[in-house]
Tab-separated table of C-alpha atoms in Angstrom:
chain	number	residue	atom	x	y	z
A	1	MET	CA	-2.747	13.697	22.220
A	2	SER	CA	0.200	14.982	24.087
A	3	LEU	CA	3.324	16.025	22.061
A	4	LYS	CA	4.958	12.822	23.384
A	5	GLU	CA	2.051	10.696	22.019
A	6	ILE	CA	2.067	12.643	18.687
A	7	LEU	CA	5.754	11.772	18.225
A	8	ASP	CA	5.357	7.923	19.116
A	9	THR	CA	5.360	6.065	15.748
A	10	ASP	CA	3.472	3.184	17.322
A	11	LYS	CA	0.613	5.436	18.353
A	12	ASN	CA	0.733	7.842	15.451
A	13	LYS	CA	0.825	6.017	12.228
A	14	SER	CA	1.661	8.971	10.177
A	15	ILE	CA	4.372	10.810	11.905
A	16	CYS	CA	7.928	10.703	10.439
A	17	GLN	CA	11.184	12.460	11.250
A	18	TYR	CA	11.961	13.220	7.468
A	19	PRO	CA	9.787	16.205	6.900
A	20	PHE	CA	11.183	17.800	10.042
A	21	LEU	CA	14.914	17.110	9.835
A	22	HIS	CA	15.704	15.679	6.421
A	23	THR	CA	16.326	16.947	2.914
A	24	HIS	CA	16.533	14.773	-0.212
A	25	SER	CA	17.486	15.637	-3.719
A	26	THR	CA	17.248	12.941	-6.450
A	27	PRO	CA	19.841	12.202	-9.225
A	28	THR	CA	17.668	14.364	-11.488
A	29	TYR	CA	17.352	17.149	-8.929
A	30	ASP	CA	13.726	16.528	-7.709
A	31	ARG	CA	13.287	17.589	-3.985
A	32	LEU	CA	11.376	14.781	-2.101
A	33	LEU	CA	10.510	14.081	1.503
A	34	CYS	CA	12.714	10.989	1.286
A	35	CYS	CA	14.085	8.535	-1.359
A	36	ILE	CA	10.867	6.475	-1.482
A	37	GLN	CA	8.335	9.170	-1.576
A	38	SER	CA	5.377	8.527	-3.819
A	39	GLY	CA	3.735	11.141	-5.924
A	40	ASP	CA	4.934	14.367	-7.464
A	41	PRO	CA	8.132	15.991	-6.134
A	42	ILE	CA	7.915	18.772	-3.546
A	43	ALA	CA	10.124	20.992	-5.876
A	44	LYS	CA	12.779	20.875	-8.538
A	45	GLU	CA	16.219	22.531	-8.794
A	46	VAL	CA	15.548	24.942	-5.920
A	47	ALA	CA	17.757	25.767	-2.883
A	48	VAL	CA	16.756	24.329	0.458
A	49	GLU	CA	15.445	27.541	1.924
A	50	GLU	CA	13.014	27.888	-0.878
A	51	TYR	CA	11.181	24.539	-0.374
A	52	TRP	CA	11.675	23.813	3.213
A	53	ASN	CA	8.763	25.997	4.430
A	54	SER	CA	6.670	25.836	1.160
A	55	ASP	CA	3.017	25.499	1.535
A	56	ARG	CA	3.112	21.858	0.710
A	57	MET	CA	5.916	21.089	3.239
A	58	LYS	CA	3.893	22.776	5.945
A	59	LYS	CA	0.792	20.996	5.199
A	60	ILE	CA	2.523	17.599	5.264
A	61	ARG	CA	3.974	18.369	8.686
A	62	LYS	CA	0.575	19.617	10.054
A	63	ASP	CA	-1.075	16.510	8.653
A	64	MET	CA	1.518	14.317	10.343
A	65	LEU	CA	1.258	15.986	13.641
A	66	ALA	CA	-2.550	15.459	13.479
A	67	GLY	CA	-2.126	11.713	12.695
A	68	ASN	CA	-3.516	11.909	9.160
A	69	LYS	CA	-1.794	9.562	6.763
A	70	ILE	CA	-0.425	11.259	3.586
A	71	PRO	CA	-0.202	9.720	0.094
A	72	GLU	CA	3.497	10.643	-0.246
A	73	CYS	CA	4.249	7.942	2.388
A	74	GLU	CA	2.387	5.104	0.727
A	75	LYS	CA	5.466	2.812	0.529
A	76	CYS	CA	6.053	2.837	4.259
A	77	TYR	CA	2.487	2.049	4.975
A	78	VAL	CA	2.497	-0.936	2.592
A	79	ARG	CA	5.692	-2.344	4.206
A	80	GLU	CA	4.143	-1.930	7.705
A	81	ASP	CA	1.014	-3.678	6.662
A	82	ALA	CA	3.237	-6.549	5.423
A	83	GLY	CA	4.892	-6.865	8.883
A	84	VAL	CA	8.235	-5.373	7.537
A	85	SER	CA	9.906	-2.461	9.315
A	86	SER	CA	9.678	0.756	7.341
A	87	MET	CA	11.804	3.878	7.146
A	88	ARG	CA	8.995	5.632	9.105
A	89	SER	CA	8.685	2.965	11.941
A	90	THR	CA	12.435	2.461	12.637
A	91	HIS	CA	12.905	5.934	14.043
A	92	TYR	CA	12.102	7.137	17.536
A	93	LEU	CA	10.934	10.818	17.455
A	94	ASN	CA	10.706	12.086	21.109
A	95	PHE	CA	13.822	14.291	20.301
A	96	LEU	CA	11.682	16.218	17.764
A	97	ASP	CA	10.046	18.192	20.577
A	98	ASN	CA	13.159	20.458	20.477
A	99	TYR	CA	12.150	21.596	17.046
A	100	ILE	CA	8.458	21.738	17.289
A	101	THR	CA	6.856	25.002	18.242
A	102	GLU	CA	3.245	26.142	18.808
A	103	GLU	CA	3.538	27.589	15.222
A	104	THR	CA	4.730	24.143	13.901
A	105	LEU	CA	1.612	22.386	15.529
A	106	SER	CA	-0.823	25.101	14.071
A	107	THR	CA	0.809	25.843	10.613
A	108	GLY	CA	3.611	23.371	10.024
A	109	HIS	CA	6.306	26.025	9.831
A	110	LEU	CA	9.815	25.060	11.168
A	111	ASP	CA	12.263	27.773	12.394
A	112	THR	CA	15.281	25.388	11.812
A	113	LEU	CA	16.792	24.221	8.518
A	114	PRO	CA	17.368	20.301	8.107
A	115	SER	CA	20.223	18.661	9.758
A	116	GLN	CA	20.031	15.492	7.666
A	117	PHE	CA	21.184	15.472	4.057
A	118	ASP	CA	20.503	12.870	1.285
A	119	TYR	CA	21.660	14.375	-2.029
A	120	ARG	CA	22.010	11.738	-4.747
A	121	THR	CA	24.254	11.585	-8.073
A	122	ILE	CA	23.314	10.262	-11.319
A	123	HIS	CA	26.978	9.438	-12.072
A	124	CYS	CA	27.354	5.611	-12.115
A	125	ASN	CA	29.400	3.014	-13.975
A	126	LEU	CA	26.904	0.138	-13.878
A	127	THR	CA	23.808	-0.694	-15.813
A	128	CYS	CA	21.944	-2.829	-13.169
A	129	VAL	CA	19.035	-4.801	-14.474
A	130	HIS	CA	16.664	-3.457	-11.957
A	131	CYS	CA	17.850	0.186	-12.521
A	132	GLY	CA	17.412	2.659	-15.319
A	133	PRO	CA	18.404	6.121	-16.812
A	134	TYR	CA	16.923	8.017	-13.872
A	135	TYR	CA	19.420	6.703	-11.411
A	136	SER	CA	22.574	5.809	-13.480
A	137	SER	CA	24.327	7.879	-16.185
A	138	ALA	CA	25.591	4.611	-17.607
A	139	HIS	CA	21.930	3.563	-18.466
A	140	ILE	CA	21.368	6.557	-20.639
A	141	PRO	CA	23.429	5.515	-23.652
A	142	LEU	CA	22.226	1.968	-23.057
A	143	ALA	CA	18.628	2.975	-23.345
A	144	ILE	CA	19.201	4.965	-26.381
A	145	LYS	CA	20.891	1.931	-28.037
A	146	MET	CA	17.635	-0.022	-27.045
A	147	GLY	CA	15.498	2.479	-28.996
A	148	GLU	CA	14.441	4.897	-26.298
A	149	ASP	CA	13.898	8.620	-27.258
A	150	PRO	CA	17.040	10.533	-26.134
A	151	GLU	CA	14.971	13.656	-25.350
A	152	LYS	CA	12.794	11.741	-22.898
A	153	ILE	CA	15.522	9.840	-20.943
A	154	GLY	CA	18.593	12.191	-21.161
A	155	HIS	CA	19.727	14.333	-18.192
A	156	THR	CA	20.907	18.006	-18.332
A	157	PHE	CA	23.565	18.585	-15.685
A	158	ASN	CA	23.009	21.785	-13.640
A	159	VAL	CA	26.425	22.571	-12.201
A	160	ASP	CA	25.076	25.535	-10.352
A	161	TYR	CA	22.356	23.526	-8.581
A	162	GLU	CA	24.843	20.733	-7.605
A	163	ASN	CA	27.256	23.457	-6.266
A	164	THR	CA	24.286	24.820	-4.275
A	165	CYS	CA	23.645	21.548	-2.828
A	166	THR	CA	27.285	21.103	-1.947
A	167	GLN	CA	27.453	24.437	-0.241
A	168	GLU	CA	24.288	23.684	1.829
A	169	MET	CA	26.022	20.656	3.351
A	170	ILE	CA	29.241	22.567	3.925
A	171	ASP	CA	27.493	25.531	5.489
A	172	SER	CA	25.590	23.113	7.904
A	173	LEU	CA	28.826	21.623	8.881
A	174	ASP	CA	30.349	25.018	9.504
A	175	ARG	CA	27.387	25.788	11.741
A	176	ARG	CA	27.774	22.523	13.459
A	177	GLU	CA	24.185	21.626	12.632
A	178	LEU	CA	24.799	18.839	10.211
A	179	SER	CA	24.021	15.428	12.019
A	180	TYR	CA	23.565	13.015	9.174
A	181	ILE	CA	24.655	12.389	5.500
A	182	TYR	CA	23.419	9.599	3.327
A	183	TRP	CA	25.664	8.995	0.232
A	184	ALA	CA	24.052	7.052	-2.525
A	185	GLY	CA	23.558	7.469	-6.235
A	186	GLY	CA	24.311	6.463	-8.835
A	187	GLU	CA	27.576	5.789	-7.324
A	188	PRO	CA	28.801	8.192	-4.622
A	189	MET	CA	32.461	7.385	-4.987
A	190	MET	CA	32.181	8.965	-8.448
A	191	SER	CA	30.630	12.233	-7.239
A	192	LYS	CA	32.636	15.345	-6.953
A	193	GLN	CA	30.143	16.643	-4.480
A	194	HIS	CA	30.774	13.665	-2.126
A	195	TRP	CA	34.375	14.224	-2.057
A	196	ASP	CA	34.224	18.023	-1.768
A	197	VAL	CA	31.989	17.589	1.319
A	198	MET	CA	34.035	14.821	2.828
A	199	GLU	CA	37.316	16.603	2.351
A	200	HIS	CA	35.769	19.647	4.205
A	201	MET	CA	34.516	17.427	6.958
A	202	LYS	CA	38.015	15.905	7.463
A	203	LYS	CA	39.487	19.385	7.709
A	204	ILE	CA	36.910	20.125	10.630
A	205	ASN	CA	37.978	16.873	12.176
A	206	GLU	CA	41.428	18.232	12.635
A	207	VAL	CA	40.099	21.034	14.898
A	208	ASP	CA	36.705	19.684	16.237
A	209	PRO	CA	36.879	15.727	16.285
A	210	GLY	CA	34.134	15.510	18.813
A	211	TYR	CA	31.679	17.244	16.461
A	212	VAL	CA	32.673	15.101	13.441
A	213	LYS	CA	32.413	11.857	15.417
A	214	SER	CA	28.723	12.994	16.305
A	215	ILE	CA	27.998	12.889	12.574
A	216	THR	CA	26.445	9.797	11.054
A	217	VAL	CA	27.780	9.169	7.655
A	218	TYR	CA	25.874	6.432	5.818
A	219	TYR	CA	26.965	4.926	2.408
A	220	ASN	CA	25.192	3.026	-0.184
A	221	THR	CA	27.735	2.056	-2.755
A	222	ASN	CA	27.987	-0.574	-5.440
A	223	LEU	CA	31.509	-1.402	-4.117
A	224	THR	CA	33.175	-1.285	-7.581
A	225	ARG	CA	35.220	1.823	-6.828
A	226	SER	CA	37.957	2.078	-4.175
A	227	THR	CA	39.806	5.206	-5.117
A	228	TRP	CA	39.390	8.834	-6.102
A	229	LYS	CA	42.300	10.660	-7.530
A	230	LYS	CA	44.662	8.093	-6.265
A	231	ILE	CA	43.030	8.310	-2.746
A	232	ASP	CA	42.299	5.004	-1.186
A	233	ALA	CA	38.595	5.455	-0.249
A	234	TYR	CA	38.131	3.136	2.589
A	235	GLU	CA	41.318	4.374	4.475
A	236	PHE	CA	40.383	7.982	3.829
A	237	LEU	CA	36.817	7.475	5.192
A	238	SER	CA	38.091	5.817	8.450
A	239	PHE	CA	38.253	9.151	10.337
A	240	CYS	CA	34.415	9.507	10.459
A	241	ASN	CA	31.547	7.744	12.206
A	242	ILE	CA	30.612	5.656	9.142
A	243	ASN	CA	27.714	3.185	8.448
A	244	PHE	CA	28.790	1.410	5.374
A	245	SER	CA	26.035	-0.552	3.423
A	246	PRO	CA	26.956	-1.657	-0.151
A	247	SER	CA	24.268	-2.857	-2.463
A	248	LEU	CA	25.045	-6.465	-3.056
A	249	ASP	CA	22.152	-8.426	-4.427
A	250	GLY	CA	24.084	-11.528	-5.211
A	251	VAL	CA	27.700	-12.955	-5.233
A	252	GLY	CA	29.691	-14.310	-8.128
A	253	SER	CA	27.733	-14.585	-11.442
A	254	THR	CA	24.541	-13.527	-9.857
A	255	PHE	CA	26.082	-10.239	-8.812
A	256	GLU	CA	27.569	-9.752	-12.281
A	257	TYR	CA	24.236	-10.274	-13.975
A	258	ILE	CA	22.200	-8.075	-11.714
A	259	ARG	CA	24.926	-5.400	-11.388
A	260	GLN	CA	25.865	-5.279	-15.009
A	261	GLY	CA	29.399	-3.927	-15.507
A	262	GLY	CA	30.569	-5.054	-12.002
A	263	VAL	CA	33.256	-7.682	-11.635
A	264	TRP	CA	32.740	-9.903	-8.600
A	265	ASP	CA	36.510	-10.638	-7.975
A	266	LYS	CA	37.175	-6.842	-7.751
A	267	VAL	CA	34.064	-6.327	-5.594
A	268	GLU	CA	35.033	-9.060	-3.137
A	269	LYS	CA	38.542	-7.437	-2.712
A	270	ASN	CA	36.823	-4.136	-2.005
A	271	TRP	CA	34.567	-5.716	0.433
A	272	ILE	CA	37.492	-7.191	2.344
A	273	SER	CA	39.321	-3.822	2.274
A	274	ALA	CA	36.186	-1.856	3.436
A	275	TYR	CA	35.516	-4.377	6.306
A	276	LYS	CA	39.126	-4.099	7.401
A	277	ASN	CA	39.269	-0.382	7.334
A	278	LEU	CA	35.736	0.632	8.490
A	279	TYR	CA	34.381	-2.169	10.781
A	280	ASN	CA	33.901	-0.718	14.225
A	281	GLY	CA	34.652	-4.182	15.887
A	282	ASN	CA	31.180	-4.400	17.652
A	283	PRO	CA	29.556	-7.741	16.701
A	284	ASP	CA	26.242	-6.563	18.575
A	285	ASP	CA	25.995	-3.313	16.713
A	286	SER	CA	27.955	-3.581	13.424
A	287	ASN	CA	28.342	-0.355	11.355
A	288	ILE	CA	28.603	-2.489	8.126
A	289	THR	CA	25.246	-3.795	6.749
A	290	LEU	CA	24.257	-5.233	3.366
A	291	ALA	CA	21.622	-3.380	1.311
A	292	LEU	CA	19.781	-6.275	-0.420
A	293	ALA	CA	17.101	-6.103	-3.070
A	294	VAL	CA	15.507	-9.590	-3.101
A	295	THR	CA	15.148	-10.884	-6.619
A	296	SER	CA	14.208	-14.198	-8.154
A	297	LEU	CA	18.006	-14.822	-8.747
A	298	TRP	CA	18.840	-13.988	-5.182
A	299	ILE	CA	16.191	-16.576	-4.003
A	300	PHE	CA	17.670	-19.169	-6.296
A	301	ASP	CA	21.201	-18.436	-5.148
A	302	CYS	CA	20.651	-17.454	-1.485
A	303	ASP	CA	22.823	-20.209	-0.006
A	304	ARG	CA	25.957	-18.989	-1.782
A	305	TYR	CA	25.144	-15.451	-0.704
A	306	LEU	CA	24.453	-16.253	2.921
A	307	SER	CA	27.435	-18.540	3.051
A	308	PHE	CA	29.822	-15.926	1.832
A	309	PHE	CA	28.733	-13.320	4.328
A	310	GLU	CA	28.123	-15.336	7.399
A	311	PRO	CA	31.793	-15.194	8.459
A	312	TYR	CA	31.372	-11.493	8.957
A	313	ASN	CA	29.534	-9.632	11.778
A	314	ILE	CA	26.959	-7.726	9.795
A	315	LYS	CA	23.360	-7.180	9.305
A	316	ILE	CA	21.222	-7.609	6.191
A	317	ILE	CA	18.852	-4.792	5.351
A	318	PRO	CA	16.428	-6.321	2.856
A	319	GLN	CA	13.682	-4.907	0.613
A	320	PRO	CA	11.474	-6.404	-2.163
A	321	LEU	CA	12.473	-5.759	-5.591
A	322	ASP	CA	11.343	-2.192	-6.198
A	323	ARG	CA	9.723	-3.090	-9.445
A	324	TRP	CA	7.733	-5.878	-7.842
A	325	ILE	CA	4.407	-6.204	-9.604
A	326	PRO	CA	4.852	-3.696	-12.427
A	327	LYS	CA	1.798	-1.411	-12.684
A	328	ASN	CA	1.681	-1.964	-16.553
A	329	VAL	CA	1.720	-5.807	-16.446
A	330	VAL	CA	0.692	-6.838	-19.940
A	331	GLU	CA	-2.411	-8.872	-20.636
A	332	GLU	CA	-2.810	-10.989	-23.767
A	333	ASP	CA	-4.699	-8.080	-25.715
A	334	SER	CA	-2.542	-5.145	-24.442
A	335	ASP	CA	0.143	-3.042	-26.254
A	336	ASP	CA	1.485	-1.497	-23.051
A	337	PRO	CA	5.249	-1.030	-23.002
A	338	LEU	CA	7.137	-3.951	-21.701
A	339	GLN	CA	9.493	-3.916	-18.575
A	340	LEU	CA	12.401	-6.310	-18.316
A	341	GLY	CA	11.198	-8.960	-15.962
A	342	PHE	CA	13.130	-12.150	-15.096
A	343	VAL	CA	14.387	-10.766	-11.750
A	344	ASP	CA	10.736	-10.665	-10.767
A	345	PRO	CA	9.742	-14.108	-9.329
A	346	ASN	CA	6.326	-13.914	-10.961
A	347	PHE	CA	7.933	-14.586	-14.239
A	348	PHE	CA	8.801	-18.223	-13.246
A	349	PRO	CA	6.191	-20.946	-13.163
A	350	GLU	CA	4.865	-22.314	-9.950
A	351	ASN	CA	6.722	-25.611	-10.142
A	352	ILE	CA	9.935	-23.703	-10.177
A	353	MET	CA	9.430	-20.770	-7.869
A	354	ILE	CA	7.365	-22.232	-5.033
A	355	PRO	CA	10.153	-24.909	-4.180
A	356	ALA	CA	12.642	-22.111	-4.506
A	357	PHE	CA	10.773	-19.871	-2.066
A	358	ARG	CA	10.604	-22.803	0.397
A	359	LYS	CA	14.239	-23.704	0.043
A	360	ALA	CA	15.223	-20.069	0.558
A	361	ILE	CA	13.086	-19.696	3.654
A	362	SER	CA	14.642	-22.841	5.159
A	363	ARG	CA	18.090	-21.504	4.436
A	364	ILE	CA	17.306	-17.988	5.840
A	365	GLU	CA	16.027	-19.582	9.107
A	366	LYS	CA	19.433	-21.219	9.649
A	367	THR	CA	21.483	-18.180	9.058
A	368	THR	CA	23.511	-16.440	11.796
A	369	LEU	CA	23.366	-13.027	10.118
A	370	ALA	CA	21.449	-10.283	11.833
A	371	GLY	CA	18.414	-9.046	10.037
A	372	LYS	CA	17.112	-12.647	9.327
A	373	GLU	CA	13.670	-11.730	10.656
A	374	ASP	CA	13.141	-8.914	8.200
A	375	LEU	CA	14.553	-11.026	5.465
A	376	LEU	CA	12.132	-13.835	6.207
A	377	ASN	CA	9.252	-11.301	6.243
A	378	VAL	CA	10.359	-10.039	2.852
A	379	VAL	CA	10.634	-13.391	1.201
A	380	ASN	CA	7.381	-14.630	2.840
A	381	SER	CA	5.547	-11.345	1.604
A	382	MET	CA	6.931	-11.919	-1.907
A	383	LYS	CA	5.763	-15.547	-1.885
A	384	SER	CA	2.278	-14.212	-1.003
A	385	GLN	CA	2.338	-11.744	-3.754
A	386	TYR	CA	3.357	-14.348	-6.110
A	387	PHE	CA	0.024	-16.250	-5.634
A	388	LYS	CA	-1.869	-13.021	-5.744
A	389	HIS	CA	-0.387	-11.685	-9.064
A	390	LYS	CA	0.908	-14.779	-10.854
A	391	HIS	CA	-2.179	-14.898	-13.143
A	392	LYS	CA	-1.353	-11.406	-14.654
A	393	TYR	CA	1.771	-12.641	-16.338
A	394	SER	CA	0.653	-13.796	-19.735
A	395	ASN	CA	2.590	-16.300	-22.145
A	396	ARG	CA	2.938	-13.267	-24.511
A	397	TYR	CA	4.307	-11.040	-21.837
A	398	ILE	CA	6.835	-13.665	-20.890
A	399	TYR	CA	7.919	-14.294	-24.490
A	400	GLU	CA	8.215	-10.640	-25.300
A	401	SER	CA	10.208	-9.985	-22.157
A	402	LYS	CA	12.547	-12.706	-23.066
A	403	MET	CA	12.988	-11.112	-26.461
A	404	LYS	CA	13.826	-7.743	-24.892
A	405	THR	CA	16.243	-9.473	-22.465
A	406	LEU	CA	18.004	-11.066	-25.402
A	407	GLN	CA	18.019	-7.599	-27.082
A	408	LEU	CA	19.692	-6.141	-23.985
A	409	GLU	CA	22.232	-8.815	-23.937
A	410	LEU	CA	23.580	-7.713	-27.290
A	411	HIS	CA	24.947	-4.598	-25.476
A	412	THR	CA	26.082	-6.311	-22.277
A	413	LYS	CA	28.484	-8.993	-21.293
A	414	ASN	CA	26.375	-11.226	-19.077
A	415	SER	CA	23.600	-13.697	-20.198
A	416	LEU	CA	20.649	-14.687	-18.038
A	417	SER	CA	20.693	-18.134	-19.597
A	418	ASN	CA	24.253	-18.636	-18.257
A	419	VAL	CA	23.560	-17.438	-14.817
A	420	LEU	CA	20.387	-19.630	-14.511
A	421	ARG	CA	22.286	-22.585	-15.626
A	422	GLU	CA	24.614	-22.063	-12.841
A	423	ILE	CA	22.139	-21.405	-9.959
A	424	ASN	CA	18.843	-23.236	-10.883
A	425	THR	CA	18.816	-25.910	-13.531
A	426	GLU	CA	14.949	-26.202	-13.694
A	427	ALA	CA	14.724	-22.325	-14.248
A	428	TRP	CA	17.376	-22.614	-16.905
A	429	LEU	CA	15.680	-25.301	-18.913
A	430	TRP	CA	12.323	-23.429	-18.611
A	431	TYR	CA	13.672	-20.165	-19.632
A	432	ASN	CA	15.377	-21.703	-22.802
A	433	SER	CA	12.126	-23.477	-23.728
A	434	ILE	CA	10.156	-20.200	-23.949
A	435	SER	CA	8.794	-19.668	-27.480
A	436	LYS	CA	6.269	-17.683	-29.210
A	437	ARG	CA	2.969	-19.640	-29.132
């Protein structure tokens, strides 16, 4: 194949821009190809120069250029097989020929450092029901209260490593090489690293606004924070070329249950402020999107969600619940550890869930929001997965998951029973009928 064909994501089902341009560090300091990489991390707590041309990175690049699928990219392949766009497939890569040399083709080595940065923080103020101690500092004390071993779930902060990562972004800015930053977490608005980098970028904007405008700054935030050291975050950030994508998996009581610790009234005000200060005014290419993890509760409550956001010119970026079909689904005779489950549609019986799927699909078809095709694909795929995996969810698993949910609610403000009563009466009656048999 020619280099042009090698870099065509339709013809080469392995090639992806991330190993060539992008550097990612998780909230617990693992270096990965991207935020959804499968398998072991590439490295841990090392500077970018140390891992960028490591043997494993070079092999990954060489395999991609040869069209060989790699196990680290399994999640993108699964999405594409389901007809849903993936991180790999949504990027056009012809521009990569500026970076790829004969040595890159033969060995995977790159002469350039990454220009795209995605360095996460574990600092977070929420204990979302589909999250955990790996992504949220607030989840660590909650997990300990729930009986987890502190030594297994604790996180040791490495200030030197965090400062190293901060300096990597600042150095790239100073070299005028940085082209993209993705801020997520945890909650980026709580991150000192985030504010140090953005304050530096704003100083550069005073002398080189053309370069700063060429940088894409992407935010994934829980939208519960609006200030840092008395600075209005949305006004401050209006200087840059921002793509703003809050994680909003529900509205009202559904939001407050899924995003434990969040208050919808405050989030609604922050949403209005962010839209006012950051929206680029282009209805055909809005820079504000919604990061939506589709759960059973969202399916039950999708009409209220879509109705709230339809007055805004935005796009939905959907994905199925990350814990969809847990690998350790419990059978009747198994002692495997439990996962909380009722945001997973498979927990609900067919006479409740199938009508809910159908109603949600009908409502999505009527929405005016961009992204509806991907959203339909996600929900239809989850409906298919429901029929494929429903038999794995035993009565014992459902009962013990309810007991663990009730245990969790001893330490939180929101009740699953209360939110189900509001958004789906049949599901509420069924949930409250669950008993040990």
